[in-house]
Amino acid sequence: MEERLQKLLSRAGLGSRRTCDDLIVQGRVSVNGKIAVPGQKVDPQRDRVTVNGREIRLTEDDKIYIALYKPRRVLSTTQDEAARPTVRDLVPIPGHLYPVGRLDYDSEGLILLTNDGELTNKLTHPRYQHEKEYLVLVGRMPDEEQLAILRRGVVLEDGYRTAPAKVTVGENIPGKGTQLSIVLTEGRNHQVREMCARVGLPVLRLKRVRIGSLTLGRMKPKEWRHLTTNEVRELKALATQPSTHKPRRPPRQRR
Ligand code: URA
């Protein structure tokens, strides 16, 4: 559907509509290789728009979907009373944007930010758990029994048994530890750290590299990017497949 160019540019985070109008008047915006004119309408699906020669990803509605590489020692909230840096500080585009789920302060890797409340609710609802993959550096080489427990399910401190996980042993770095890939289909607070601690594996580093089909790829700490239309479509599809895991309830507390 065609919409006014300055409105689409503003939605893509290039400033107010007035600022975007100025960009057009200054001849800095092109549509399909031709300098744009004020008032021009474009179709985000069909037209290729550049500003100062750089291609701009236009969206059809006002929803924003961003993949960010959260570095360690950054909070995955939008504000902090103690003024520590948050993921929101790393994405300087206007408007309300919220992280989907969380990564610990000392964890790093892929986190999604969006203003799409419906998708956020679905992706974080326990009923619709999807795969999340973590690269975990643990302080020692796990033995077969530790791996079997991690894979089968670990009973956490509150009595909850975790769903079966895919665990693959990667590189053993002498003097540093062993790299594991752990794929979970649920996301309880500090789950990977607690699972590893319960089987006696100290976590030295934890990086999320995948959420469903969305991967961190070659992004570096602090880098962010808009998701492609396909990536958004795939995430929305994930959020419609209910989980089959029936978690064991924590034991009742005695009065
Ligand atoms: N599991 C954890 O323990 N921490 C994270 O940050 C993410 C998953």
PDB file of C-alpha atoms and ligand atoms in Angstrom:
ATOM      1  CA  MET A   1       0.000   0.000   0.000  1.00  0.00           C
ATOM      2  CA  GLU A   2       1.338   3.440  -0.907  1.00  0.00           C
ATOM      3  CA  GLU A   3       2.025   5.948   1.847  1.00  0.00           C
ATOM      4  CA  ARG A   4       3.669   9.347   2.053  1.00  0.00           C
ATOM      5  CA  LEU A   5       7.436   9.082   1.956  1.00  0.00           C
ATOM      6  CA  GLN A   6       8.116  11.429   4.898  1.00  0.00           C
ATOM      7  CA  LYS A   7       5.749   9.394   7.085  1.00  0.00           C
ATOM      8  CA  LEU A   8       7.517   6.136   6.204  1.00  0.00           C
ATOM      9  CA  LEU A   9      10.962   7.671   6.754  1.00  0.00           C
ATOM     10  CA  SER A  10       9.905   8.984  10.142  1.00  0.00           C
ATOM     11  CA  ARG A  11       8.575   5.558  11.100  1.00  0.00           C
ATOM     12  CA  ALA A  12      11.922   4.049  10.065  1.00  0.00           C
ATOM     13  CA  GLY A  13      13.563   6.218  12.733  1.00  0.00           C
ATOM     14  CA  LEU A  14      14.979   9.088  10.643  1.00  0.00           C
ATOM     15  CA  GLY A  15      13.397  11.809  12.771  1.00  0.00           C
ATOM     16  CA  SER A  16      10.124  13.735  12.853  1.00  0.00           C
ATOM     17  CA  ARG A  17       7.988  13.995   9.715  1.00  0.00           C
ATOM     18  CA  ARG A  18       9.161  17.610   9.377  1.00  0.00           C
ATOM     19  CA  THR A  19      12.821  16.533   9.520  1.00  0.00           C
ATOM     20  CA  CYS A  20      12.131  13.822   6.939  1.00  0.00           C
ATOM     21  CA  ASP A  21      10.360  16.325   4.713  1.00  0.00           C
ATOM     22  CA  ASP A  22      13.498  18.505   4.907  1.00  0.00           C
ATOM     23  CA  LEU A  23      15.629  15.521   3.862  1.00  0.00           C
ATOM     24  CA  ILE A  24      13.419  15.137   0.792  1.00  0.00           C
ATOM     25  CA  VAL A  25      13.535  18.874  -0.034  1.00  0.00           C
ATOM     26  CA  GLN A  26      17.350  18.790   0.267  1.00  0.00           C
ATOM     27  CA  GLY A  27      17.433  16.059  -2.396  1.00  0.00           C
ATOM     28  CA  ARG A  28      19.001  13.511  -0.038  1.00  0.00           C
ATOM     29  CA  VAL A  29      16.284  10.907  -0.557  1.00  0.00           C
ATOM     30  CA  SER A  30      15.917   8.699  -3.639  1.00  0.00           C
ATOM     31  CA  VAL A  31      13.194   6.295  -4.683  1.00  0.00           C
ATOM     32  CA  ASN A  32      14.262   3.531  -7.060  1.00  0.00           C
ATOM     33  CA  GLY A  33      17.359   5.558  -7.969  1.00  0.00           C
ATOM     34  CA  LYS A  34      15.538   8.858  -8.664  1.00  0.00           C
ATOM     35  CA  ILE A  35      15.663  11.895  -6.353  1.00  0.00           C
ATOM     36  CA  ALA A  36      12.380  11.989  -4.414  1.00  0.00           C
ATOM     37  CA  VAL A  37      10.013  14.961  -4.439  1.00  0.00           C
ATOM     38  CA  PRO A  38       8.002  16.405  -1.523  1.00  0.00           C
ATOM     39  CA  GLY A  39       4.616  14.734  -1.124  1.00  0.00           C
ATOM     40  CA  GLN A  40       5.691  11.627  -3.060  1.00  0.00           C
ATOM     41  CA  LYS A  41       4.022   8.362  -2.132  1.00  0.00           C
ATOM     42  CA  VAL A  42       5.807   5.020  -2.113  1.00  0.00           C
ATOM     43  CA  ASP A  43       4.991   1.386  -1.534  1.00  0.00           C
ATOM     44  CA  PRO A  44       7.303  -0.118   1.134  1.00  0.00           C
ATOM     45  CA  GLN A  45       6.882  -3.584  -0.429  1.00  0.00           C
ATOM     46  CA  ARG A  46       7.821  -2.511  -3.924  1.00  0.00           C
ATOM     47  CA  ASP A  47       9.990   0.623  -3.822  1.00  0.00           C
ATOM     48  CA  ARG A  48      13.671   0.924  -2.876  1.00  0.00           C
ATOM     49  CA  VAL A  49      14.372   4.043  -0.864  1.00  0.00           C
ATOM     50  CA  THR A  50      17.809   5.436   0.010  1.00  0.00           C
ATOM     51  CA  VAL A  51      18.847   8.388   2.199  1.00  0.00           C
ATOM     52  CA  ASN A  52      22.320   9.765   1.535  1.00  0.00           C
ATOM     53  CA  GLY A  53      22.862   6.658  -0.585  1.00  0.00           C
ATOM     54  CA  ARG A  54      22.050   4.227   2.255  1.00  0.00           C
ATOM     55  CA  GLU A  55      19.087   1.903   1.822  1.00  0.00           C
ATOM     56  CA  ILE A  56      16.332   2.397   4.361  1.00  0.00           C
ATOM     57  CA  ARG A  57      14.083  -0.444   5.480  1.00  0.00           C
ATOM     58  CA  LEU A  58      10.501   0.766   5.365  1.00  0.00           C
ATOM     59  CA  THR A  59       7.700  -0.967   7.225  1.00  0.00           C
ATOM     60  CA  GLU A  60       4.040  -1.117   6.349  1.00  0.00           C
ATOM     61  CA  ASP A  61       2.785  -0.328   9.825  1.00  0.00           C
ATOM     62  CA  ASP A  62       4.263   1.433  12.802  1.00  0.00           C
ATOM     63  CA  LYS A  63       5.658  -1.750  14.305  1.00  0.00           C
ATOM     64  CA  ILE A  64       9.401  -1.854  14.878  1.00  0.00           C
ATOM     65  CA  TYR A  65      11.418  -5.067  15.289  1.00  0.00           C
ATOM     66  CA  ILE A  66      15.074  -4.837  16.208  1.00  0.00           C
ATOM     67  CA  ALA A  67      17.756  -7.442  16.851  1.00  0.00           C
ATOM     68  CA  LEU A  68      20.453  -6.206  19.239  1.00  0.00           C
ATOM     69  CA  TYR A  69      23.685  -7.776  20.430  1.00  0.00           C
ATOM     70  CA  LYS A  70      23.443  -7.030  24.142  1.00  0.00           C
ATOM     71  CA  PRO A  71      26.927  -6.800  25.579  1.00  0.00           C
ATOM     72  CA  ARG A  72      27.730  -7.992  29.101  1.00  0.00           C
ATOM     73  CA  ARG A  73      27.138  -5.473  31.882  1.00  0.00           C
ATOM     74  CA  VAL A  74      24.120  -3.926  30.148  1.00  0.00           C
ATOM     75  CA  LEU A  75      20.618  -4.408  31.560  1.00  0.00           C
ATOM     76  CA  SER A  76      17.892  -5.930  29.412  1.00  0.00           C
ATOM     77  CA  THR A  77      15.344  -3.466  30.803  1.00  0.00           C
ATOM     78  CA  THR A  78      14.456  -0.013  29.531  1.00  0.00           C
ATOM     79  CA  GLN A  79      15.526   1.933  32.616  1.00  0.00           C
ATOM     80  CA  ASP A  80      17.486   1.475  35.785  1.00  0.00           C
ATOM     81  CA  GLU A  81      17.245   3.324  39.088  1.00  0.00           C
ATOM     82  CA  ALA A  82      20.992   3.062  39.521  1.00  0.00           C
ATOM     83  CA  ALA A  83      21.532   4.586  36.044  1.00  0.00           C
ATOM     84  CA  ARG A  84      23.330   1.520  34.688  1.00  0.00           C
ATOM     85  CA  PRO A  85      23.295   1.227  30.887  1.00  0.00           C
ATOM     86  CA  THR A  86      20.247  -0.507  29.408  1.00  0.00           C
ATOM     87  CA  VAL A  87      19.507  -2.069  26.035  1.00  0.00           C
ATOM     88  CA  ARG A  88      17.318   0.942  25.224  1.00  0.00           C
ATOM     89  CA  ASP A  89      20.366   3.239  25.441  1.00  0.00           C
ATOM     90  CA  LEU A  90      21.974   1.233  22.639  1.00  0.00           C
ATOM     91  CA  VAL A  91      19.170   1.730  20.111  1.00  0.00           C
ATOM     92  CA  PRO A  92      18.842   5.479  19.486  1.00  0.00           C
ATOM     93  CA  ILE A  93      15.530   5.499  17.647  1.00  0.00           C
ATOM     94  CA  PRO A  94      12.499   7.354  19.001  1.00  0.00           C
ATOM     95  CA  GLY A  95       9.355   5.769  20.416  1.00  0.00           C
ATOM     96  CA  HIS A  96       8.441   2.992  22.793  1.00  0.00           C
ATOM     97  CA  LEU A  97      10.525  -0.121  22.358  1.00  0.00           C
ATOM     98  CA  TYR A  98      10.623  -3.005  24.787  1.00  0.00           C
ATOM     99  CA  PRO A  99      12.892  -6.020  25.091  1.00  0.00           C
ATOM    100  CA  VAL A 100      11.262  -9.413  24.515  1.00  0.00           C
ATOM    101  CA  GLY A 101      12.272 -11.591  27.447  1.00  0.00           C
ATOM    102  CA  ARG A 102      15.530 -11.006  29.198  1.00  0.00           C
ATOM    103  CA  LEU A 103      19.203 -11.770  29.370  1.00  0.00           C
ATOM    104  CA  ASP A 104      21.069 -11.483  32.673  1.00  0.00           C
ATOM    105  CA  TYR A 105      23.266  -8.441  33.300  1.00  0.00           C
ATOM    106  CA  ASP A 106      26.336 -10.646  32.805  1.00  0.00           C
ATOM    107  CA  SER A 107      24.956 -12.515  29.782  1.00  0.00           C
ATOM    108  CA  GLU A 108      25.396 -11.311  26.233  1.00  0.00           C
ATOM    109  CA  GLY A 109      23.974 -11.937  22.808  1.00  0.00           C
ATOM    110  CA  LEU A 110      20.771 -11.732  20.843  1.00  0.00           C
ATOM    111  CA  ILE A 111      17.844  -9.803  22.261  1.00  0.00           C
ATOM    112  CA  LEU A 112      14.783  -8.608  20.418  1.00  0.00           C
ATOM    113  CA  LEU A 113      13.265  -5.153  20.922  1.00  0.00           C
ATOM    114  CA  THR A 114       9.844  -4.217  19.615  1.00  0.00           C
ATOM    115  CA  ASN A 115       6.772  -2.088  20.146  1.00  0.00           C
ATOM    116  CA  ASP A 116       4.556  -5.022  19.081  1.00  0.00           C
ATOM    117  CA  GLY A 117       2.916  -5.945  22.383  1.00  0.00           C
ATOM    118  CA  GLU A 118       0.991  -8.853  20.887  1.00  0.00           C
ATOM    119  CA  LEU A 119       4.130 -10.561  19.582  1.00  0.00           C
ATOM    120  CA  THR A 120       5.953  -9.866  22.867  1.00  0.00           C
ATOM    121  CA  ASN A 121       3.153 -11.509  24.855  1.00  0.00           C
ATOM    122  CA  LYS A 122       3.112 -14.537  22.628  1.00  0.00           C
ATOM    123  CA  LEU A 123       6.873 -14.986  22.520  1.00  0.00           C
ATOM    124  CA  THR A 124       7.169 -14.739  26.292  1.00  0.00           C
ATOM    125  CA  HIS A 125       4.090 -16.809  27.176  1.00  0.00           C
ATOM    126  CA  PRO A 126       5.113 -20.256  28.538  1.00  0.00           C
ATOM    127  CA  ARG A 127       2.515 -21.907  26.288  1.00  0.00           C
ATOM    128  CA  TYR A 128       4.363 -20.863  23.136  1.00  0.00           C
ATOM    129  CA  GLN A 129       7.941 -21.659  23.991  1.00  0.00           C
ATOM    130  CA  HIS A 130      10.292 -21.876  21.070  1.00  0.00           C
ATOM    131  CA  GLU A 131      13.971 -22.750  20.828  1.00  0.00           C
ATOM    132  CA  LYS A 132      16.579 -20.428  22.248  1.00  0.00           C
ATOM    133  CA  GLU A 133      20.212 -21.388  21.770  1.00  0.00           C
ATOM    134  CA  TYR A 134      23.017 -20.416  24.126  1.00  0.00           C
ATOM    135  CA  LEU A 135      26.765 -20.797  23.829  1.00  0.00           C
ATOM    136  CA  VAL A 136      27.933 -21.470  27.335  1.00  0.00           C
ATOM    137  CA  LEU A 137      31.538 -21.551  28.503  1.00  0.00           C
ATOM    138  CA  VAL A 138      31.683 -23.781  31.571  1.00  0.00           C
ATOM    139  CA  GLY A 139      34.630 -24.070  33.939  1.00  0.00           C
ATOM    140  CA  ARG A 140      35.241 -27.783  33.446  1.00  0.00           C
ATOM    141  CA  MET A 141      34.686 -30.611  30.981  1.00  0.00           C
ATOM    142  CA  PRO A 142      31.240 -32.105  31.697  1.00  0.00           C
ATOM    143  CA  ASP A 143      31.052 -35.878  32.166  1.00  0.00           C
ATOM    144  CA  GLU A 144      28.404 -38.099  30.561  1.00  0.00           C
ATOM    145  CA  GLU A 145      26.200 -38.044  33.632  1.00  0.00           C
ATOM    146  CA  GLN A 146      26.161 -34.257  33.866  1.00  0.00           C
ATOM    147  CA  LEU A 147      25.291 -34.057  30.175  1.00  0.00           C
ATOM    148  CA  ALA A 148      22.546 -36.663  30.527  1.00  0.00           C
ATOM    149  CA  ILE A 149      20.926 -34.719  33.387  1.00  0.00           C
ATOM    150  CA  LEU A 150      21.112 -31.431  31.496  1.00  0.00           C
ATOM    151  CA  ARG A 151      19.527 -33.120  28.470  1.00  0.00           C
ATOM    152  CA  ARG A 152      16.832 -35.006  30.339  1.00  0.00           C
ATOM    153  CA  GLY A 153      15.771 -32.147  32.608  1.00  0.00           C
ATOM    154  CA  VAL A 154      17.139 -30.664  35.800  1.00  0.00           C
ATOM    155  CA  VAL A 155      15.111 -30.215  38.968  1.00  0.00           C
ATOM    156  CA  LEU A 156      15.614 -26.590  39.949  1.00  0.00           C
ATOM    157  CA  GLU A 157      15.704 -25.224  43.468  1.00  0.00           C
ATOM    158  CA  ASP A 158      11.959 -24.516  43.485  1.00  0.00           C
ATOM    159  CA  GLY A 159      11.161 -28.109  42.423  1.00  0.00           C
ATOM    160  CA  TYR A 160      10.433 -27.304  38.773  1.00  0.00           C
ATOM    161  CA  ARG A 161      11.799 -29.849  36.304  1.00  0.00           C
ATOM    162  CA  THR A 162      13.160 -28.259  33.163  1.00  0.00           C
ATOM    163  CA  ALA A 163      12.023 -29.494  29.756  1.00  0.00           C
ATOM    164  CA  PRO A 164      14.401 -31.735  27.775  1.00  0.00           C
ATOM    165  CA  ALA A 165      17.215 -29.673  26.267  1.00  0.00           C
ATOM    166  CA  LYS A 166      19.628 -30.229  23.386  1.00  0.00           C
ATOM    167  CA  VAL A 167      23.173 -30.059  24.706  1.00  0.00           C
ATOM    168  CA  THR A 168      26.237 -30.344  22.470  1.00  0.00           C
ATOM    169  CA  VAL A 169      29.819 -30.272  23.650  1.00  0.00           C
ATOM    170  CA  GLY A 170      32.062 -27.948  21.666  1.00  0.00           C
ATOM    171  CA  GLU A 171      35.645 -26.885  22.012  1.00  0.00           C
ATOM    172  CA  ASN A 172      37.652 -27.531  25.172  1.00  0.00           C
ATOM    173  CA  ILE A 173      39.945 -24.542  25.678  1.00  0.00           C
ATOM    174  CA  PRO A 174      42.806 -25.545  28.021  1.00  0.00           C
ATOM    175  CA  GLY A 175      42.972 -23.234  31.028  1.00  0.00           C
ATOM    176  CA  LYS A 176      39.664 -21.591  30.075  1.00  0.00           C
ATOM    177  CA  GLY A 177      36.892 -24.169  30.023  1.00  0.00           C
ATOM    178  CA  THR A 178      34.566 -26.061  27.721  1.00  0.00           C
ATOM    179  CA  GLN A 179      32.161 -24.579  25.230  1.00  0.00           C
ATOM    180  CA  LEU A 180      28.620 -26.012  25.274  1.00  0.00           C
ATOM    181  CA  SER A 181      25.662 -25.299  23.030  1.00  0.00           C
ATOM    182  CA  ILE A 182      22.440 -25.518  25.038  1.00  0.00           C
ATOM    183  CA  VAL A 183      19.081 -25.259  23.287  1.00  0.00           C
ATOM    184  CA  LEU A 184      16.091 -24.624  25.543  1.00  0.00           C
ATOM    185  CA  THR A 185      12.406 -24.360  24.746  1.00  0.00           C
ATOM    186  CA  GLU A 186      11.549 -22.387  27.849  1.00  0.00           C
ATOM    187  CA  GLY A 187      12.899 -19.327  29.555  1.00  0.00           C
ATOM    188  CA  ARG A 188      12.835 -19.231  33.321  1.00  0.00           C
ATOM    189  CA  ASN A 189      14.976 -16.625  35.033  1.00  0.00           C
ATOM    190  CA  HIS A 190      18.672 -17.580  35.119  1.00  0.00           C
ATOM    191  CA  GLN A 191      17.692 -20.995  33.765  1.00  0.00           C
ATOM    192  CA  VAL A 192      20.956 -21.908  32.030  1.00  0.00           C
ATOM    193  CA  ARG A 193      23.053 -20.713  34.962  1.00  0.00           C
ATOM    194  CA  GLU A 194      20.905 -22.619  37.438  1.00  0.00           C
ATOM    195  CA  MET A 195      20.801 -25.813  35.355  1.00  0.00           C
ATOM    196  CA  CYS A 196      24.584 -25.808  35.044  1.00  0.00           C
ATOM    197  CA  ALA A 197      25.065 -24.976  38.722  1.00  0.00           C
ATOM    198  CA  ARG A 198      22.755 -27.855  39.744  1.00  0.00           C
ATOM    199  CA  VAL A 199      24.991 -30.360  37.938  1.00  0.00           C
ATOM    200  CA  GLY A 200      28.194 -28.752  39.208  1.00  0.00           C
ATOM    201  CA  LEU A 201      29.290 -26.795  36.132  1.00  0.00           C
ATOM    202  CA  PRO A 202      30.311 -23.186  36.789  1.00  0.00           C
ATOM    203  CA  VAL A 203      29.211 -20.847  33.978  1.00  0.00           C
ATOM    204  CA  LEU A 204      31.971 -18.463  32.945  1.00  0.00           C
ATOM    205  CA  ARG A 205      30.315 -16.915  29.914  1.00  0.00           C
ATOM    206  CA  LEU A 206      26.836 -17.098  28.437  1.00  0.00           C
ATOM    207  CA  LYS A 207      25.841 -15.874  25.004  1.00  0.00           C
ATOM    208  CA  ARG A 208      22.447 -16.255  23.321  1.00  0.00           C
ATOM    209  CA  VAL A 209      22.977 -16.906  19.624  1.00  0.00           C
ATOM    210  CA  ARG A 210      19.490 -17.796  18.413  1.00  0.00           C
ATOM    211  CA  ILE A 211      15.807 -17.179  19.114  1.00  0.00           C
ATOM    212  CA  GLY A 212      13.735 -19.550  16.955  1.00  0.00           C
ATOM    213  CA  SER A 213      15.003 -18.977  13.447  1.00  0.00           C
ATOM    214  CA  LEU A 214      16.543 -15.591  14.208  1.00  0.00           C
ATOM    215  CA  THR A 215      20.315 -15.780  14.658  1.00  0.00           C
ATOM    216  CA  LEU A 216      22.918 -13.409  16.033  1.00  0.00           C
ATOM    217  CA  GLY A 217      25.077 -14.088  12.971  1.00  0.00           C
ATOM    218  CA  ARG A 218      28.146 -11.882  12.719  1.00  0.00           C
ATOM    219  CA  MET A 219      26.790  -9.054  14.834  1.00  0.00           C
ATOM    220  CA  LYS A 220      29.218  -7.520  17.321  1.00  0.00           C
ATOM    221  CA  PRO A 221      28.440  -6.333  20.864  1.00  0.00           C
ATOM    222  CA  LYS A 222      26.257  -3.159  20.782  1.00  0.00           C
ATOM    223  CA  GLU A 223      25.314  -3.625  17.103  1.00  0.00           C
ATOM    224  CA  TRP A 224      21.638  -3.606  16.166  1.00  0.00           C
ATOM    225  CA  ARG A 225      19.574  -3.963  13.027  1.00  0.00           C
ATOM    226  CA  HIS A 226      15.979  -3.944  11.866  1.00  0.00           C
ATOM    227  CA  LEU A 227      14.553  -7.393  11.170  1.00  0.00           C
ATOM    228  CA  THR A 228      13.611  -8.223   7.620  1.00  0.00           C
ATOM    229  CA  THR A 229       9.962  -8.761   6.714  1.00  0.00           C
ATOM    230  CA  ASN A 230      10.659 -12.499   6.476  1.00  0.00           C
ATOM    231  CA  GLU A 231      12.278 -12.636   9.897  1.00  0.00           C
ATOM    232  CA  VAL A 232       9.244 -10.920  11.422  1.00  0.00           C
ATOM    233  CA  ARG A 233       6.916 -13.332   9.636  1.00  0.00           C
ATOM    234  CA  GLU A 234       8.862 -16.323  10.955  1.00  0.00           C
ATOM    235  CA  LEU A 235       8.813 -15.009  14.529  1.00  0.00           C
ATOM    236  CA  LYS A 236       5.064 -14.492  14.308  1.00  0.00           C
ATOM    237  CA  ALA A 237       4.662 -18.067  13.082  1.00  0.00           C
ATOM    238  CA  LEU A 238       6.717 -19.365  16.044  1.00  0.00           C
ATOM    239  CA  ALA A 239       4.372 -17.653  18.415  1.00  0.00           C
ATOM    240  CA  THR A 240       1.472 -19.782  17.243  1.00  0.00           C
ATOM    241  CA  GLN A 241       2.962 -23.217  17.947  1.00  0.00           C
ATOM    242  CA  PRO A 242       2.114 -24.264  21.505  1.00  0.00           C
ATOM    243  CA  SER A 243       4.723 -26.162  23.542  1.00  0.00           C
ATOM    244  CA  THR A 244       4.127 -29.860  24.288  1.00  0.00           C
ATOM    245  CA  HIS A 245       6.146 -29.937  27.534  1.00  0.00           C
ATOM    246  CA  LYS A 246       4.097 -30.640  30.668  1.00  0.00           C
ATOM    247  CA  PRO A 247       6.220 -29.306  33.495  1.00  0.00           C
ATOM    248  CA  ARG A 248       6.212 -31.050  36.840  1.00  0.00           C
ATOM    249  CA  ARG A 249       4.663 -28.761  39.417  1.00  0.00           C
ATOM    250  CA  PRO A 250       6.862 -27.643  42.298  1.00  0.00           C
ATOM    251  CA  PRO A 251       6.008 -29.612  45.474  1.00  0.00           C
ATOM    252  CA  ARG A 252       3.464 -27.975  47.756  1.00  0.00           C
ATOM    253  CA  GLN A 253       4.902 -26.047  50.677  1.00  0.00           C
ATOM    254  CA  ARG A 254       4.004 -27.520  54.051  1.00  0.00           C
ATOM    255  CA  ARG A 255       2.221 -25.128  56.317  1.00  0.00           C
TER     256      ARG A 255
HETATM  257  N1  URA B   1      19.755 -18.342  31.093  1.00  0.00           N
HETATM  258  C1  URA B   1      20.469 -17.707  32.048  1.00  0.00           C
HETATM  259  O1  URA B   1      20.826 -18.290  33.068  1.00  0.00           O
HETATM  260  N2  URA B   1      20.788 -16.426  31.835  1.00  0.00           N
HETATM  261  C2  URA B   1      20.458 -15.742  30.737  1.00  0.00           C
HETATM  262  O2  URA B   1      20.795 -14.571  30.610  1.00  0.00           O
HETATM  263  C3  URA B   1      19.716 -16.423  29.743  1.00  0.00           C
HETATM  264  C4  URA B   1      19.381 -17.732  29.948  1.00  0.00           C
END
